[in-house]
C-alpha atoms as an extended CHARMM CRD file, in Angstrom:
* protein
*
       126  EXT
         1         1  GLN       CA             12.2860000000       13.7700000000       -0.0090000000  PROA      1               0.0000000000
         2         2  VAL       CA             10.3900000000       10.8610000000       -1.6720000000  PROA      2               0.0000000000
         3         3  GLN       CA              7.3640000000       11.5580000000       -3.9780000000  PROA      3               0.0000000000
         4         4  LEU       CA              4.7780000000        8.9280000000       -3.9030000000  PROA      4               0.0000000000
         5         5  VAL       CA              1.9810000000        8.9420000000       -7.0860000000  PROA      5               0.0000000000
         6         6  GLU       CA             -0.5380000000        5.9640000000       -6.9850000000  PROA      6               0.0000000000
         7         7  SER       CA             -2.4330000000        4.9680000000       -9.9200000000  PROA      7               0.0000000000
         8         8  GLY       CA             -4.7270000000        2.2940000000      -10.4340000000  PROA      8               0.0000000000
         9         9  GLY       CA             -8.3230000000        3.0460000000       -9.0470000000  PROA      9               0.0000000000
        10        10  GLY       CA            -11.6530000000        3.0500000000       -9.7210000000  PROA      10              0.0000000000
        11        11  LEU       CA            -14.8670000000        1.6530000000      -10.1520000000  PROA      11              0.0000000000
        12        12  VAL       CA            -15.1980000000       -2.2510000000       -9.8680000000  PROA      12              0.0000000000
        13        13  GLN       CA            -18.2830000000       -4.9100000000       -9.0120000000  PROA      13              0.0000000000
        14        14  ALA       CA            -18.1130000000       -6.7800000000       -6.0980000000  PROA      14              0.0000000000
        15        15  GLY       CA            -16.1230000000       -9.9640000000       -7.2540000000  PROA      15              0.0000000000
        16        16  GLY       CA            -13.6450000000       -8.0900000000       -8.7960000000  PROA      16              0.0000000000
        17        17  SER       CA            -10.2770000000       -6.9230000000       -9.2670000000  PROA      17              0.0000000000
        18        18  LEU       CA             -7.7930000000       -4.0070000000       -9.0640000000  PROA      18              0.0000000000
        19        19  ARG       CA             -4.6500000000       -3.2700000000       -9.5990000000  PROA      19              0.0000000000
        20        20  LEU       CA             -2.6840000000       -0.0820000000       -7.5370000000  PROA      20              0.0000000000
        21        21  SER       CA              0.4670000000        0.9640000000       -8.4800000000  PROA      21              0.0000000000
        22        22  CYS       CA              2.4740000000        3.2440000000       -6.2260000000  PROA      22              0.0000000000
        23        23  ALA       CA              5.7440000000        5.0890000000       -8.4780000000  PROA      23              0.0000000000
        24        24  ALA       CA              8.4030000000        6.5040000000       -5.9100000000  PROA      24              0.0000000000
        25        25  SER       CA             10.7310000000        9.1730000000       -6.7600000000  PROA      25              0.0000000000
        26        26  GLY       CA             13.4160000000       11.0940000000       -4.9210000000  PROA      26              0.0000000000
        27        27  ARG       CA             15.3000000000        8.6250000000       -2.7920000000  PROA      27              0.0000000000
        28        28  THR       CA             17.0470000000        5.4100000000       -2.7980000000  PROA      28              0.0000000000
        29        29  PHE       CA             13.2540000000        3.1950000000       -3.1570000000  PROA      29              0.0000000000
        30        30  SER       CA             14.9120000000       -0.1820000000       -1.8340000000  PROA      30              0.0000000000
        31        31  ASN       CA             16.2190000000        1.9430000000        1.5050000000  PROA      31              0.0000000000
        32        32  TYR       CA             12.2570000000        1.9580000000        2.2150000000  PROA      32              0.0000000000
        33        33  ALA       CA              9.8560000000       -0.5220000000        3.7680000000  PROA      33              0.0000000000
        34        34  MET       CA              6.5090000000        0.3070000000        1.4950000000  PROA      34              0.0000000000
        35        35  GLY       CA              3.0770000000        0.1250000000        3.0210000000  PROA      35              0.0000000000
        36        36  TRP       CA             -0.8190000000        0.2150000000        1.6450000000  PROA      36              0.0000000000
        37        37  PHE       CA             -3.1130000000        2.2960000000        3.8380000000  PROA      37              0.0000000000
        38        38  ARG       CA             -6.6750000000        2.9600000000        3.0710000000  PROA      38              0.0000000000
        39        39  GLN       CA             -9.4310000000        5.0000000000        4.5160000000  PROA      39              0.0000000000
        40        40  ALA       CA            -12.9150000000        4.9570000000        3.9200000000  PROA      40              0.0000000000
        41        41  PRO       CA            -15.4980000000        7.6040000000        4.3620000000  PROA      41              0.0000000000
        42        42  GLY       CA            -15.9630000000        8.4320000000        8.2680000000  PROA      42              0.0000000000
        43        43  LYS       CA            -13.6070000000        5.9950000000        9.4480000000  PROA      43              0.0000000000
        44        44  GLU       CA             -9.5960000000        6.6620000000       10.5600000000  PROA      44              0.0000000000
        45        45  ARG       CA             -6.9140000000        5.4050000000        7.7130000000  PROA      45              0.0000000000
        46        46  GLU       CA             -5.8370000000        1.9490000000        8.5090000000  PROA      46              0.0000000000
        47        47  PHE       CA             -2.6710000000       -0.0780000000        7.7800000000  PROA      47              0.0000000000
        48        48  VAL       CA             -3.9470000000       -2.8940000000        4.5850000000  PROA      48              0.0000000000
        49        49  THR       CA             -0.4870000000       -4.1870000000        4.0240000000  PROA      49              0.0000000000
        50        50  GLY       CA              3.4830000000       -3.5470000000        4.1690000000  PROA      50              0.0000000000
        51        51  ILE       CA              6.1610000000       -5.1810000000        2.2770000000  PROA      51              0.0000000000
        52        52  ASN       CA              9.9020000000       -4.6750000000        3.4510000000  PROA      52              0.0000000000
        53        53  TRP       CA             12.9900000000       -3.1120000000        1.4070000000  PROA      53              0.0000000000
        54        54  ASN       CA             13.9990000000       -6.2280000000       -0.8120000000  PROA      54              0.0000000000
        55        55  GLY       CA             10.4220000000       -7.9510000000       -0.7930000000  PROA      55              0.0000000000
        56        56  ALA       CA             11.2130000000      -10.5540000000        1.6110000000  PROA      56              0.0000000000
        57        57  VAL       CA              8.7760000000      -10.0820000000        3.9070000000  PROA      57              0.0000000000
        58        58  THR       CA              5.0800000000       -8.8190000000        3.4810000000  PROA      58              0.0000000000
        59        59  TYR       CA              2.4960000000       -8.7480000000        5.8940000000  PROA      59              0.0000000000
        60        60  TYR       CA             -1.7480000000       -8.3550000000        5.4690000000  PROA      60              0.0000000000
        61        61  VAL       CA             -4.2780000000       -7.3370000000        8.0270000000  PROA      61              0.0000000000
        62        62  GLY       CA             -6.7460000000      -10.1300000000        8.0980000000  PROA      62              0.0000000000
        63        63  SER       CA             -9.4300000000       -8.9570000000        5.9020000000  PROA      63              0.0000000000
        64        64  VAL       CA             -7.2250000000       -8.9220000000        3.4240000000  PROA      64              0.0000000000
        65        65  LYS       CA             -5.4770000000      -11.7600000000        3.7890000000  PROA      65              0.0000000000
        66        66  GLY       CA             -5.5380000000      -14.1810000000        0.7320000000  PROA      66              0.0000000000
        67        67  ARG       CA             -7.4470000000      -11.4860000000       -1.2520000000  PROA      67              0.0000000000
        68        68  PHE       CA             -4.6090000000       -8.7230000000       -1.6540000000  PROA      68              0.0000000000
        69        69  THR       CA             -0.9980000000       -9.0400000000       -2.9190000000  PROA      69              0.0000000000
        70        70  ILE       CA              1.6890000000       -6.9420000000       -2.4550000000  PROA      70              0.0000000000
        71        71  SER       CA              4.7190000000       -6.6910000000       -4.2770000000  PROA      71              0.0000000000
        72        72  ARG       CA              7.8300000000       -4.3690000000       -5.2860000000  PROA      72              0.0000000000
        73        73  ASP       CA              9.9130000000       -3.6360000000       -8.0900000000  PROA      73              0.0000000000
        74        74  ASN       CA             12.8950000000       -1.6950000000       -6.9380000000  PROA      74              0.0000000000
        75        75  ALA       CA             14.3510000000       -1.5150000000      -10.4860000000  PROA      75              0.0000000000
        76        76  GLU       CA             11.7040000000        0.1420000000      -11.4610000000  PROA      76              0.0000000000
        77        77  ASN       CA             10.9790000000        2.1270000000       -8.1030000000  PROA      77              0.0000000000
        78        78  THR       CA              7.2100000000        1.0730000000       -7.7980000000  PROA      78              0.0000000000
        79        79  VAL       CA              5.0250000000       -0.9040000000       -5.0410000000  PROA      79              0.0000000000
        80        80  TYR       CA              2.0280000000       -2.6990000000       -6.3320000000  PROA      80              0.0000000000
        81        81  LEU       CA             -1.4550000000       -3.9080000000       -4.7520000000  PROA      81              0.0000000000
        82        82  GLN       CA             -3.6100000000       -6.6540000000       -6.6200000000  PROA      82              0.0000000000
        83        83  MET       CA             -6.6620000000       -6.6300000000       -5.1390000000  PROA      83              0.0000000000
        84        84  ASN       CA             -9.1330000000       -9.6450000000       -5.9310000000  PROA      84              0.0000000000
        85        85  SER       CA            -12.4510000000      -10.6020000000       -4.7650000000  PROA      85              0.0000000000
        86        86  LEU       CA            -13.2510000000       -7.1100000000       -4.1650000000  PROA      86              0.0000000000
        87        87  THR       CA            -16.2530000000       -5.9930000000       -1.6510000000  PROA      87              0.0000000000
        88        88  PRO       CA            -18.2150000000       -2.6140000000       -1.0440000000  PROA      88              0.0000000000
        89        89  TYR       CA            -16.0730000000       -2.9740000000        2.6150000000  PROA      89              0.0000000000
        90        90  ASP       CA            -13.3050000000       -2.4470000000        0.3560000000  PROA      90              0.0000000000
        91        91  THR       CA            -14.2870000000        0.7980000000       -0.7260000000  PROA      91              0.0000000000
        92        92  ALA       CA            -11.9080000000        3.3420000000        0.2980000000  PROA      92              0.0000000000
        93        93  VAL       CA             -8.8420000000        6.0030000000       -0.5990000000  PROA      93              0.0000000000
        94        94  TYR       CA             -5.8590000000        3.8320000000       -0.5830000000  PROA      94              0.0000000000
        95        95  TYR       CA             -2.7270000000        5.6200000000       -0.0960000000  PROA      95              0.0000000000
        96        96  CYS       CA              0.8350000000        4.2250000000       -0.4970000000  PROA      96              0.0000000000
        97        97  ALA       CA              3.3450000000        5.1810000000        1.9340000000  PROA      97              0.0000000000
        98        98  ALA       CA              7.2010000000        4.7330000000        2.5420000000  PROA      98              0.0000000000
        99        99  GLU       CA              9.2090000000        3.7260000000        5.7880000000  PROA      99              0.0000000000
       100       100  ARG       CA             12.8630000000        4.9050000000        6.2590000000  PROA      100             0.0000000000
       101       101  ARG       CA             13.3410000000        0.9290000000        7.0900000000  PROA      101             0.0000000000
       102       102  ILE       CA             16.3460000000       -1.1650000000        5.9420000000  PROA      102             0.0000000000
       103       103  ALA       CA             14.9340000000       -4.5540000000        7.8950000000  PROA      103             0.0000000000
       104       104  TYR       CA             12.8270000000       -7.8560000000        7.6480000000  PROA      104             0.0000000000
       105       105  THR       CA             10.0900000000       -6.2660000000        9.4520000000  PROA      105             0.0000000000
       106       106  ILE       CA              7.5580000000       -3.6810000000        8.6970000000  PROA      106             0.0000000000
       107       107  GLY       CA              5.7870000000       -1.0590000000       10.2490000000  PROA      107             0.0000000000
       108       108  THR       CA              2.0000000000       -1.7190000000       10.7390000000  PROA      108             0.0000000000
       109       109  THR       CA              1.1920000000        2.1220000000       12.0480000000  PROA      109             0.0000000000
       110       110  ARG       CA              0.5850000000        5.4900000000       10.4550000000  PROA      110             0.0000000000
       111       111  SER       CA              3.0830000000        7.1820000000       12.9080000000  PROA      111             0.0000000000
       112       112  GLN       CA              5.6680000000        4.4410000000       11.3820000000  PROA      112             0.0000000000
       113       113  TYR       CA              5.8320000000        5.9460000000        7.8760000000  PROA      113             0.0000000000
       114       114  ASP       CA              7.5480000000        8.8460000000        6.5590000000  PROA      114             0.0000000000
       115       115  TYR       CA              6.3020000000        9.8210000000        3.0840000000  PROA      115             0.0000000000
       116       116  TRP       CA              2.5860000000        9.8400000000        1.8250000000  PROA      116             0.0000000000
       117       117  GLY       CA              1.0340000000        9.7050000000       -1.8040000000  PROA      117             0.0000000000
       118       118  GLN       CA             -2.1390000000       11.6930000000       -2.6390000000  PROA      118             0.0000000000
       119       119  GLY       CA             -4.5500000000        8.6180000000       -2.8060000000  PROA      119             0.0000000000
       120       120  THR       CA             -6.1280000000        6.3800000000       -5.1070000000  PROA      120             0.0000000000
       121       121  GLN       CA            -10.2500000000        6.2910000000       -4.6650000000  PROA      121             0.0000000000
       122       122  VAL       CA            -11.4700000000        2.7050000000       -5.4390000000  PROA      122             0.0000000000
       123       123  THR       CA            -15.0250000000        1.9020000000       -5.3650000000  PROA      123             0.0000000000
       124       124  VAL       CA            -16.4710000000       -1.4590000000       -5.2370000000  PROA      124             0.0000000000
       125       125  SER       CA            -20.2460000000       -1.5230000000       -6.4450000000  PROA      125             0.0000000000
       126       126  SER       CA            -22.3540000000       -4.3980000000       -4.9810000000  PROA      126             0.0000000000
């Protein structure tokens, strides 16, 4: 089992920034690719970004590319999501997820991820 706990969400004005953290425990963190998903009210949970086991490979969906940055610290068992230039469209509950994968690829669908955090709310006001 892997336990994931997100933090760092909150209310921010459009154009502002937030940094989300996801602390992992329970298994060897570096055995997992990590992803961030988000779910807006009335919408499906969607993949936002992911990072492979050693941080060498990252992937972003087009709507956040250039604004969001994912990173990880395997010594601290933590993955981060730096979000800049936020817009109201970024308002959602953000979830981190762990995928048992030691490779230079990243899963981009919900079904590929094995463990999930409880989510943290991000609200961007206009």
